[in-house]
Every structure is written in C-alpha cells, then in structure tokens.
PDB file of N, CA and C in Angstrom:
ATOM      1  N   MET A   1      -8.333   2.793  11.263  1.00  0.00           N
ATOM      2  CA  MET A   1      -8.104   3.179   9.811  1.00  0.00           C
ATOM      3  C   MET A   1      -9.360   3.436   9.248  1.00  0.00           C
ATOM      4  N   PRO A   2      -9.393   4.677   8.462  1.00  0.00           N
ATOM      5  CA  PRO A   2     -10.788   5.003   7.875  1.00  0.00           C
ATOM      6  C   PRO A   2     -10.915   4.331   6.587  1.00  0.00           C
ATOM      7  N   VAL A   3     -12.111   4.240   6.258  1.00  0.00           N
ATOM      8  CA  VAL A   3     -12.475   3.528   4.994  1.00  0.00           C
ATOM      9  C   VAL A   3     -11.931   4.481   3.941  1.00  0.00           C
ATOM     10  N   GLY A   4     -11.323   3.915   2.907  1.00  0.00           N
ATOM     11  CA  GLY A   4     -10.672   4.621   1.865  1.00  0.00           C
ATOM     12  C   GLY A   4      -9.393   5.146   2.125  1.00  0.00           C
ATOM     13  N   GLY A   5      -8.817   4.880   3.325  1.00  0.00           N
ATOM     14  CA  GLY A   5      -7.563   5.160   3.720  1.00  0.00           C
ATOM     15  C   GLY A   5      -6.663   4.060   3.964  1.00  0.00           C
ATOM     16  N   GLY A   6      -5.443   4.457   4.489  1.00  0.00           N
ATOM     17  CA  GLY A   6      -4.316   3.444   4.879  1.00  0.00           C
ATOM     18  C   GLY A   6      -3.396   4.138   5.714  1.00  0.00           C
ATOM     19  N   ALA A   7      -2.293   3.289   5.899  1.00  0.00           N
ATOM     20  CA  ALA A   7      -1.375   3.557   6.734  1.00  0.00           C
ATOM     21  C   ALA A   7       0.194   2.877   6.103  1.00  0.00           C
ATOM     22  N   ILE A   8       1.258   3.603   6.231  1.00  0.00           N
ATOM     23  CA  ILE A   8       2.422   2.979   5.849  1.00  0.00           C
ATOM     24  C   ILE A   8       3.353   2.790   6.981  1.00  0.00           C
ATOM     25  N   LEU A   9       3.588   1.511   7.033  1.00  0.00           N
ATOM     26  CA  LEU A   9       4.545   0.971   8.378  1.00  0.00           C
ATOM     27  C   LEU A   9       5.992   0.917   7.517  1.00  0.00           C
ATOM     28  N   ALA A  10       6.596   1.992   7.587  1.00  0.00           N
ATOM     29  CA  ALA A  10       7.933   2.116   6.870  1.00  0.00           C
ATOM     30  C   ALA A  10       9.045   1.099   7.488  1.00  0.00           C
ATOM     31  N   ASP A  11       8.825   0.991   8.783  1.00  0.00           N
ATOM     32  CA  ASP A  11       9.707   0.270   9.323  1.00  0.00           C
ATOM     33  C   ASP A  11       9.824  -1.430   9.026  1.00  0.00           C
ATOM     34  N   ARG A  12       8.452  -1.712   8.781  1.00  0.00           N
ATOM     35  CA  ARG A  12       8.273  -3.025   8.398  1.00  0.00           C
ATOM     36  C   ARG A  12       7.885  -3.054   6.727  1.00  0.00           C
ATOM     37  N   GLN A  13       8.026  -2.085   6.128  1.00  0.00           N
ATOM     38  CA  GLN A  13       7.900  -1.963   4.599  1.00  0.00           C
ATOM     39  C   GLN A  13       6.512  -2.643   4.237  1.00  0.00           C
ATOM     40  N   ILE A  14       5.529  -2.037   4.796  1.00  0.00           N
ATOM     41  CA  ILE A  14       4.174  -2.638   4.524  1.00  0.00           C
ATOM     42  C   ILE A  14       3.329  -1.342   4.352  1.00  0.00           C
ATOM     43  N   VAL A  15       2.263  -1.514   3.351  1.00  0.00           N
ATOM     44  CA  VAL A  15       1.153  -0.491   3.386  1.00  0.00           C
ATOM     45  C   VAL A  15      -0.148  -1.319   3.712  1.00  0.00           C
ATOM     46  N   LEU A  16      -0.965  -0.710   4.706  1.00  0.00           N
ATOM     47  CA  LEU A  16      -2.158  -1.434   5.169  1.00  0.00           C
ATOM     48  C   LEU A  16      -3.092  -0.390   4.498  1.00  0.00           C
ATOM     49  N   SER A  17      -4.279  -1.072   4.285  1.00  0.00           N
ATOM     50  CA  SER A  17      -5.350  -0.201   3.676  1.00  0.00           C
ATOM     51  C   SER A  17      -6.811  -0.692   3.886  1.00  0.00           C
ATOM     52  N   GLN A  18      -7.883   0.162   3.879  1.00  0.00           N
ATOM     53  CA  GLN A  18      -9.123  -0.377   4.356  1.00  0.00           C
ATOM     54  C   GLN A  18      -9.992   0.231   3.050  1.00  0.00           C
ATOM     55  N   PRO A  19      -9.888  -0.386   1.956  1.00  0.00           N
ATOM     56  CA  PRO A  19     -10.592   0.340   0.647  1.00  0.00           C
ATOM     57  C   PRO A  19     -12.180   0.346   0.671  1.00  0.00           C
ATOM     58  N   THR A  20     -12.766  -0.659   1.341  1.00  0.00           N
ATOM     59  CA  THR A  20     -14.059  -0.652   1.629  1.00  0.00           C
ATOM     60  C   THR A  20     -14.451  -1.135   3.193  1.00  0.00           C
ATOM     61  N   ALA A  21     -15.369  -0.733   3.678  1.00  0.00           N
ATOM     62  CA  ALA A  21     -15.851  -1.173   5.168  1.00  0.00           C
ATOM     63  C   ALA A  21     -15.529  -2.390   5.364  1.00  0.00           C
ATOM     64  N   GLY A  22     -14.683  -2.780   6.460  1.00  0.00           N
ATOM     65  CA  GLY A  22     -14.387  -4.197   6.769  1.00  0.00           C
ATOM     66  C   GLY A  22     -13.532  -4.859   5.860  1.00  0.00           C
ATOM     67  N   THR A  23     -13.034  -4.522   4.777  1.00  0.00           N
ATOM     68  CA  THR A  23     -12.060  -5.013   3.900  1.00  0.00           C
ATOM     69  C   THR A  23     -10.568  -4.542   4.195  1.00  0.00           C
ATOM     70  N   PHE A  24      -9.671  -5.425   4.298  1.00  0.00           N
ATOM     71  CA  PHE A  24      -8.306  -4.917   4.834  1.00  0.00           C
ATOM     72  C   PHE A  24      -7.410  -5.555   3.831  1.00  0.00           C
ATOM     73  N   LYS A  25      -6.417  -4.629   3.332  1.00  0.00           N
ATOM     74  CA  LYS A  25      -5.462  -5.110   2.359  1.00  0.00           C
ATOM     75  C   LYS A  25      -4.290  -4.685   2.732  1.00  0.00           C
ATOM     76  N   ALA A  26      -2.959  -5.448   2.389  1.00  0.00           N
ATOM     77  CA  ALA A  26      -1.600  -5.113   2.755  1.00  0.00           C
ATOM     78  C   ALA A  26      -0.766  -5.262   1.405  1.00  0.00           C
ATOM     79  N   PHE A  27       0.139  -4.325   1.155  1.00  0.00           N
ATOM     80  CA  PHE A  27       1.099  -4.628   0.232  1.00  0.00           C
ATOM     81  C   PHE A  27       2.477  -4.103   0.704  1.00  0.00           C
ATOM     82  N   THR A  28       3.552  -4.560  -0.281  1.00  0.00           N
ATOM     83  CA  THR A  28       4.759  -4.137   0.149  1.00  0.00           C
ATOM     84  C   THR A  28       4.844  -2.501  -0.004  1.00  0.00           C
ATOM     85  N   ALA A  29       5.588  -1.797   0.784  1.00  0.00           N
ATOM     86  CA  ALA A  29       5.844  -0.440   0.598  1.00  0.00           C
ATOM     87  C   ALA A  29       6.985  -0.139  -0.321  1.00  0.00           C
ATOM     88  N   VAL A  30       7.555  -1.147  -0.989  1.00  0.00           N
ATOM     89  CA  VAL A  30       8.679  -0.915  -1.808  1.00  0.00           C
ATOM     90  C   VAL A  30       8.269  -0.779  -3.316  1.00  0.00           C
ATOM     91  N   CYS A  31       8.381   0.464  -3.772  1.00  0.00           N
ATOM     92  CA  CYS A  31       7.995   0.654  -5.161  1.00  0.00           C
ATOM     93  C   CYS A  31       8.742  -0.119  -6.142  1.00  0.00           C
ATOM     94  N   THR A  32       7.997  -0.481  -7.106  1.00  0.00           N
ATOM     95  CA  THR A  32       8.483  -1.525  -8.096  1.00  0.00           C
ATOM     96  C   THR A  32       9.269  -0.842  -9.043  1.00  0.00           C
ATOM     97  N   HIS A  33       9.422   0.345  -9.241  1.00  0.00           N
ATOM     98  CA  HIS A  33      10.153   1.111 -10.245  1.00  0.00           C
ATOM     99  C   HIS A  33      11.759   0.995  -9.710  1.00  0.00           C
ATOM    100  N   GLN A  34      12.200   1.537  -8.721  1.00  0.00           N
ATOM    101  CA  GLN A  34      13.502   1.524  -8.336  1.00  0.00           C
ATOM    102  C   GLN A  34      13.715   1.186  -6.864  1.00  0.00           C
ATOM    103  N   GLY A  35      12.791   0.737  -6.094  1.00  0.00           N
ATOM    104  CA  GLY A  35      13.123   0.192  -4.881  1.00  0.00           C
ATOM    105  C   GLY A  35      13.165   1.194  -3.652  1.00  0.00           C
ATOM    106  N   CYS A  36      12.434   2.369  -3.764  1.00  0.00           N
ATOM    107  CA  CYS A  36      12.284   3.446  -2.821  1.00  0.00           C
ATOM    108  C   CYS A  36      10.996   2.886  -2.084  1.00  0.00           C
ATOM    109  N   THR A  37      10.926   3.449  -0.998  1.00  0.00           N
ATOM    110  CA  THR A  37       9.698   3.191   0.123  1.00  0.00           C
ATOM    111  C   THR A  37       8.824   4.268  -0.267  1.00  0.00           C
ATOM    112  N   VAL A  38       7.584   3.848  -0.506  1.00  0.00           N
ATOM    113  CA  VAL A  38       6.436   4.742  -0.637  1.00  0.00           C
ATOM    114  C   VAL A  38       6.275   5.674   0.622  1.00  0.00           C
ATOM    115  N   SER A  39       5.723   6.804   0.372  1.00  0.00           N
ATOM    116  CA  SER A  39       5.720   7.822   1.498  1.00  0.00           C
ATOM    117  C   SER A  39       4.425   8.503   2.010  1.00  0.00           C
ATOM    118  N   SER A  40       3.385   8.193   1.120  1.00  0.00           N
ATOM    119  CA  SER A  40       2.213   8.974   1.538  1.00  0.00           C
ATOM    120  C   SER A  40       0.968   8.208   0.862  1.00  0.00           C
ATOM    121  N   ILE A  41      -0.192   8.563   1.190  1.00  0.00           N
ATOM    122  CA  ILE A  41      -1.397   8.126   0.903  1.00  0.00           C
ATOM    123  C   ILE A  41      -2.263   9.271   0.730  1.00  0.00           C
ATOM    124  N   ASP A  42      -2.930   9.461  -0.252  1.00  0.00           N
ATOM    125  CA  ASP A  42      -3.887  10.421  -0.636  1.00  0.00           C
ATOM    126  C   ASP A  42      -4.928  10.265  -1.469  1.00  0.00           C
ATOM    127  N   LYS A  43      -6.213  10.490  -1.197  1.00  0.00           N
ATOM    128  CA  LYS A  43      -7.325  10.390  -2.262  1.00  0.00           C
ATOM    129  C   LYS A  43      -7.201   9.005  -2.991  1.00  0.00           C
ATOM    130  N   GLY A  44      -6.883   7.961  -2.161  1.00  0.00           N
ATOM    131  CA  GLY A  44      -6.981   6.681  -2.681  1.00  0.00           C
ATOM    132  C   GLY A  44      -5.656   6.108  -3.407  1.00  0.00           C
ATOM    133  N   LEU A  45      -4.666   6.793  -3.274  1.00  0.00           N
ATOM    134  CA  LEU A  45      -3.397   6.603  -4.151  1.00  0.00           C
ATOM    135  C   LEU A  45      -2.340   6.533  -3.084  1.00  0.00           C
ATOM    136  N   ILE A  46      -1.260   5.665  -3.341  1.00  0.00           N
ATOM    137  CA  ILE A  46      -0.137   5.506  -2.433  1.00  0.00           C
ATOM    138  C   ILE A  46       0.943   6.049  -3.547  1.00  0.00           C
ATOM    139  N   SER A  47       1.787   6.837  -2.916  1.00  0.00           N
ATOM    140  CA  SER A  47       2.669   7.601  -3.496  1.00  0.00           C
ATOM    141  C   SER A  47       4.246   7.482  -3.387  1.00  0.00           C
ATOM    142  N   CYS A  48       5.026   7.262  -4.296  1.00  0.00           N
ATOM    143  CA  CYS A  48       6.391   7.235  -4.186  1.00  0.00           C
ATOM    144  C   CYS A  48       7.078   8.537  -4.310  1.00  0.00           C
ATOM    145  N   PRO A  49       7.852   8.949  -3.445  1.00  0.00           N
ATOM    146  CA  PRO A  49       8.481  10.221  -3.650  1.00  0.00           C
ATOM    147  C   PRO A  49       9.822  10.180  -4.662  1.00  0.00           C
ATOM    148  N   CYS A  50      10.299   9.157  -4.855  1.00  0.00           N
ATOM    149  CA  CYS A  50      11.417   9.244  -5.846  1.00  0.00           C
ATOM    150  C   CYS A  50      11.176   9.703  -7.095  1.00  0.00           C
ATOM    151  N   HIS A  51      10.303   9.001  -7.881  1.00  0.00           N
ATOM    152  CA  HIS A  51      10.098   9.309  -9.233  1.00  0.00           C
ATOM    153  C   HIS A  51       8.611   9.624  -9.604  1.00  0.00           C
ATOM    154  N   GLY A  52       7.684   9.668  -8.512  1.00  0.00           N
ATOM    155  CA  GLY A  52       6.254  10.001  -8.772  1.00  0.00           C
ATOM    156  C   GLY A  52       5.200   8.931  -9.043  1.00  0.00           C
ATOM    157  N   SER A  53       5.698   7.685  -9.004  1.00  0.00           N
ATOM    158  CA  SER A  53       4.930   6.509  -9.404  1.00  0.00           C
ATOM    159  C   SER A  53       3.692   6.735  -8.221  1.00  0.00           C
ATOM    160  N   ARG A  54       2.587   6.291  -8.644  1.00  0.00           N
ATOM    161  CA  ARG A  54       1.306   6.127  -7.711  1.00  0.00           C
ATOM    162  C   ARG A  54       0.668   4.798  -7.997  1.00  0.00           C
ATOM    163  N   PHE A  55      -0.066   4.198  -6.797  1.00  0.00           N
ATOM    164  CA  PHE A  55      -0.579   2.976  -6.985  1.00  0.00           C
ATOM    165  C   PHE A  55      -1.904   3.173  -6.070  1.00  0.00           C
ATOM    166  N   HIS A  56      -2.789   2.277  -6.642  1.00  0.00           N
ATOM    167  CA  HIS A  56      -4.149   2.408  -6.199  1.00  0.00           C
ATOM    168  C   HIS A  56      -4.255   1.674  -4.736  1.00  0.00           C
ATOM    169  N   LEU A  57      -4.881   2.222  -3.890  1.00  0.00           N
ATOM    170  CA  LEU A  57      -4.991   1.935  -2.424  1.00  0.00           C
ATOM    171  C   LEU A  57      -5.799   0.604  -2.278  1.00  0.00           C
ATOM    172  N   ALA A  58      -6.718   0.273  -3.309  1.00  0.00           N
ATOM    173  CA  ALA A  58      -7.519  -0.875  -3.248  1.00  0.00           C
ATOM    174  C   ALA A  58      -6.771  -2.089  -3.709  1.00  0.00           C
ATOM    175  N   ASP A  59      -6.013  -2.067  -4.456  1.00  0.00           N
ATOM    176  CA  ASP A  59      -5.398  -3.387  -4.929  1.00  0.00           C
ATOM    177  C   ASP A  59      -3.853  -3.279  -5.236  1.00  0.00           C
ATOM    178  N   GLY A  60      -3.154  -2.301  -5.166  1.00  0.00           N
ATOM    179  CA  GLY A  60      -1.829  -1.981  -5.316  1.00  0.00           C
ATOM    180  C   GLY A  60      -1.438  -1.872  -6.813  1.00  0.00           C
ATOM    181  N   SER A  61      -2.403  -1.905  -7.674  1.00  0.00           N
ATOM    182  CA  SER A  61      -2.106  -1.634  -9.121  1.00  0.00           C
ATOM    183  C   SER A  61      -1.570  -0.372  -9.365  1.00  0.00           C
ATOM    184  N   VAL A  62      -0.743  -0.174 -10.564  1.00  0.00           N
ATOM    185  CA  VAL A  62      -0.115   1.078 -10.837  1.00  0.00           C
ATOM    186  C   VAL A  62      -1.258   2.116 -11.376  1.00  0.00           C
ATOM    187  N   ALA A  63      -1.420   3.374 -10.800  1.00  0.00           N
ATOM    188  CA  ALA A  63      -2.147   4.469 -11.168  1.00  0.00           C
ATOM    189  C   ALA A  63      -1.468   5.355 -12.261  1.00  0.00           C
ATOM    190  N   ASN A  64      -0.129   5.527 -12.038  1.00  0.00           N
ATOM    191  CA  ASN A  64       0.704   6.187 -12.941  1.00  0.00           C
ATOM    192  C   ASN A  64       2.281   5.767 -12.641  1.00  0.00           C
ATOM    193  N   GLY A  65       2.984   5.766 -13.711  1.00  0.00           N
ATOM    194  CA  GLY A  65       4.408   5.437 -13.832  1.00  0.00           C
ATOM    195  C   GLY A  65       5.380   6.435 -13.114  1.00  0.00           C
ATOM    196  N   PRO A  66       6.568   6.103 -13.305  1.00  0.00           N
ATOM    197  CA  PRO A  66       7.102   5.263 -14.210  1.00  0.00           C
ATOM    198  C   PRO A  66       7.053   3.774 -13.892  1.00  0.00           C
ATOM    199  N   ALA A  67       6.469   3.381 -12.685  1.00  0.00           N
ATOM    200  CA  ALA A  67       6.502   2.068 -12.299  1.00  0.00           C
ATOM    201  C   ALA A  67       5.603   1.276 -13.329  1.00  0.00           C
ATOM    202  N   THR A  68       5.678   0.085 -13.610  1.00  0.00           N
ATOM    203  CA  THR A  68       4.763  -0.630 -14.583  1.00  0.00           C
ATOM    204  C   THR A  68       4.280  -1.924 -13.843  1.00  0.00           C
ATOM    205  N   GLN A  69       4.819  -2.223 -12.705  1.00  0.00           N
ATOM    206  CA  GLN A  69       4.306  -3.325 -11.832  1.00  0.00           C
ATOM    207  C   GLN A  69       3.606  -2.927 -10.752  1.00  0.00           C
ATOM    208  N   PRO A  70       2.575  -3.753 -10.244  1.00  0.00           N
ATOM    209  CA  PRO A  70       1.692  -3.469  -8.940  1.00  0.00           C
ATOM    210  C   PRO A  70       2.707  -3.575  -7.616  1.00  0.00           C
ATOM    211  N   LEU A  71       2.329  -2.821  -6.522  1.00  0.00           N
ATOM    212  CA  LEU A  71       2.896  -3.405  -5.352  1.00  0.00           C
ATOM    213  C   LEU A  71       2.428  -4.845  -5.094  1.00  0.00           C
ATOM    214  N   ALA A  72       3.415  -5.569  -4.549  1.00  0.00           N
ATOM    215  CA  ALA A  72       3.172  -6.959  -4.255  1.00  0.00           C
ATOM    216  C   ALA A  72       2.224  -7.031  -3.115  1.00  0.00           C
ATOM    217  N   PRO A  73       1.185  -7.930  -3.081  1.00  0.00           N
ATOM    218  CA  PRO A  73       0.433  -8.023  -1.813  1.00  0.00           C
ATOM    219  C   PRO A  73       1.186  -8.858  -0.779  1.00  0.00           C
ATOM    220  N   VAL A  74       0.746  -8.608   0.402  1.00  0.00           N
ATOM    221  CA  VAL A  74       1.330  -9.077   1.595  1.00  0.00           C
ATOM    222  C   VAL A  74       0.174  -9.970   2.415  1.00  0.00           C
ATOM    223  N   ALA A  75       0.365 -10.923   2.847  1.00  0.00           N
ATOM    224  CA  ALA A  75      -0.678 -11.934   3.458  1.00  0.00           C
ATOM    225  C   ALA A  75      -0.868 -11.371   4.864  1.00  0.00           C
ATOM    226  N   ILE A  76      -2.156 -11.013   5.162  1.00  0.00           N
ATOM    227  CA  ILE A  76      -2.538 -10.431   6.603  1.00  0.00           C
ATOM    228  C   ILE A  76      -3.644 -11.443   6.931  1.00  0.00           C
ATOM    229  N   LYS A  77      -4.035 -11.178   8.287  1.00  0.00           N
ATOM    230  CA  LYS A  77      -5.252 -11.762   8.920  1.00  0.00           C
ATOM    231  C   LYS A  77      -5.615 -10.850   9.736  1.00  0.00           C
ATOM    232  N   VAL A  78      -7.148 -10.592   9.940  1.00  0.00           N
ATOM    233  CA  VAL A  78      -7.716  -9.818  10.672  1.00  0.00           C
ATOM    234  C   VAL A  78      -8.558 -10.753  11.762  1.00  0.00           C
ATOM    235  N   ALA A  79      -8.211 -10.406  13.234  1.00  0.00           N
ATOM    236  CA  ALA A  79      -9.086 -11.158  14.153  1.00  0.00           C
ATOM    237  C   ALA A  79      -9.273 -10.206  15.362  1.00  0.00           C
ATOM    238  N   ASP A  80     -10.524 -10.178  15.983  1.00  0.00           N
ATOM    239  CA  ASP A  80     -10.570  -9.379  17.111  1.00  0.00           C
ATOM    240  C   ASP A  80     -10.043  -7.933  16.943  1.00  0.00           C
ATOM    241  N   GLY A  81     -10.291  -7.242  15.803  1.00  0.00           N
ATOM    242  CA  GLY A  81     -10.049  -5.907  15.592  1.00  0.00           C
ATOM    243  C   GLY A  81      -8.629  -5.812  15.334  1.00  0.00           C
ATOM    244  N   GLN A  82      -7.756  -6.843  15.198  1.00  0.00           N
ATOM    245  CA  GLN A  82      -6.288  -6.585  15.113  1.00  0.00           C
ATOM    246  C   GLN A  82      -5.737  -7.170  13.739  1.00  0.00           C
ATOM    247  N   ILE A  83      -5.092  -6.494  13.107  1.00  0.00           N
ATOM    248  CA  ILE A  83      -4.449  -6.824  11.906  1.00  0.00           C
ATOM    249  C   ILE A  83      -3.021  -7.423  12.080  1.00  0.00           C
ATOM    250  N   SER A  84      -2.713  -8.647  11.732  1.00  0.00           N
ATOM    251  CA  SER A  84      -1.217  -9.231  11.861  1.00  0.00           C
ATOM    252  C   SER A  84      -0.970  -9.871  10.440  1.00  0.00           C
ATOM    253  N   LEU A  85       0.470 -10.181  10.340  1.00  0.00           N
ATOM    254  CA  LEU A  85       0.849 -10.930   9.206  1.00  0.00           C
ATOM    255  C   LEU A  85       0.341 -12.311   9.231  1.00  0.00           C
ATOM    256  N   ALA A  86      -0.019 -12.928   8.174  1.00  0.00           N
ATOM    257  CA  ALA A  86      -0.561 -14.163   8.183  1.00  0.00           C
ATOM    258  C   ALA A  86       0.547 -15.286   8.091  1.00  0.00           C
TER     259      ALA A  86
END
C-alpha cells in the first residue's frame, strides 16, 4: 500500500490506509450519512458514491458532507508485514 494511499475491502466493509510511512489506519467503509459503502480513494480522500461525502484518509474525519460524522475506526494490528484485525 503506497504512502498516502489506501484500499477498500468492500466485502469486509473496511478501509485500510497508510497516511504516513509505516503508519496504518483502518476505518469502517460504511458512510455515516446513509450507510452506503465508500467506493474510491483519491488524493487523500475516501469518497462515497451515494451522496458525495468525502472523508480524510489519515483519520476518517469528514472532508465534505452531507455526512457530519467521521468514519468509525477499526482496530488493527501490524506484524511481520501483515495487517489483521485486532
């Protein structure tokens, strides 16, 4: 996963990101506006296709609405180059 990038695991409803080198984050992929699954990551933002909400890749906070709540964090652990749920 590139620094500043991420991946959406739609089947698990999780977004994984590496906002800075060696720092990995995970969030729910369920938009807080109306429950759609986010669909893309571009230029540090996670986008929801339903109503245009966007969230910051680094912390899941709202970049623009209509969502008003951040994506919920998901606990992960990183060991031996592998990311897994904590």
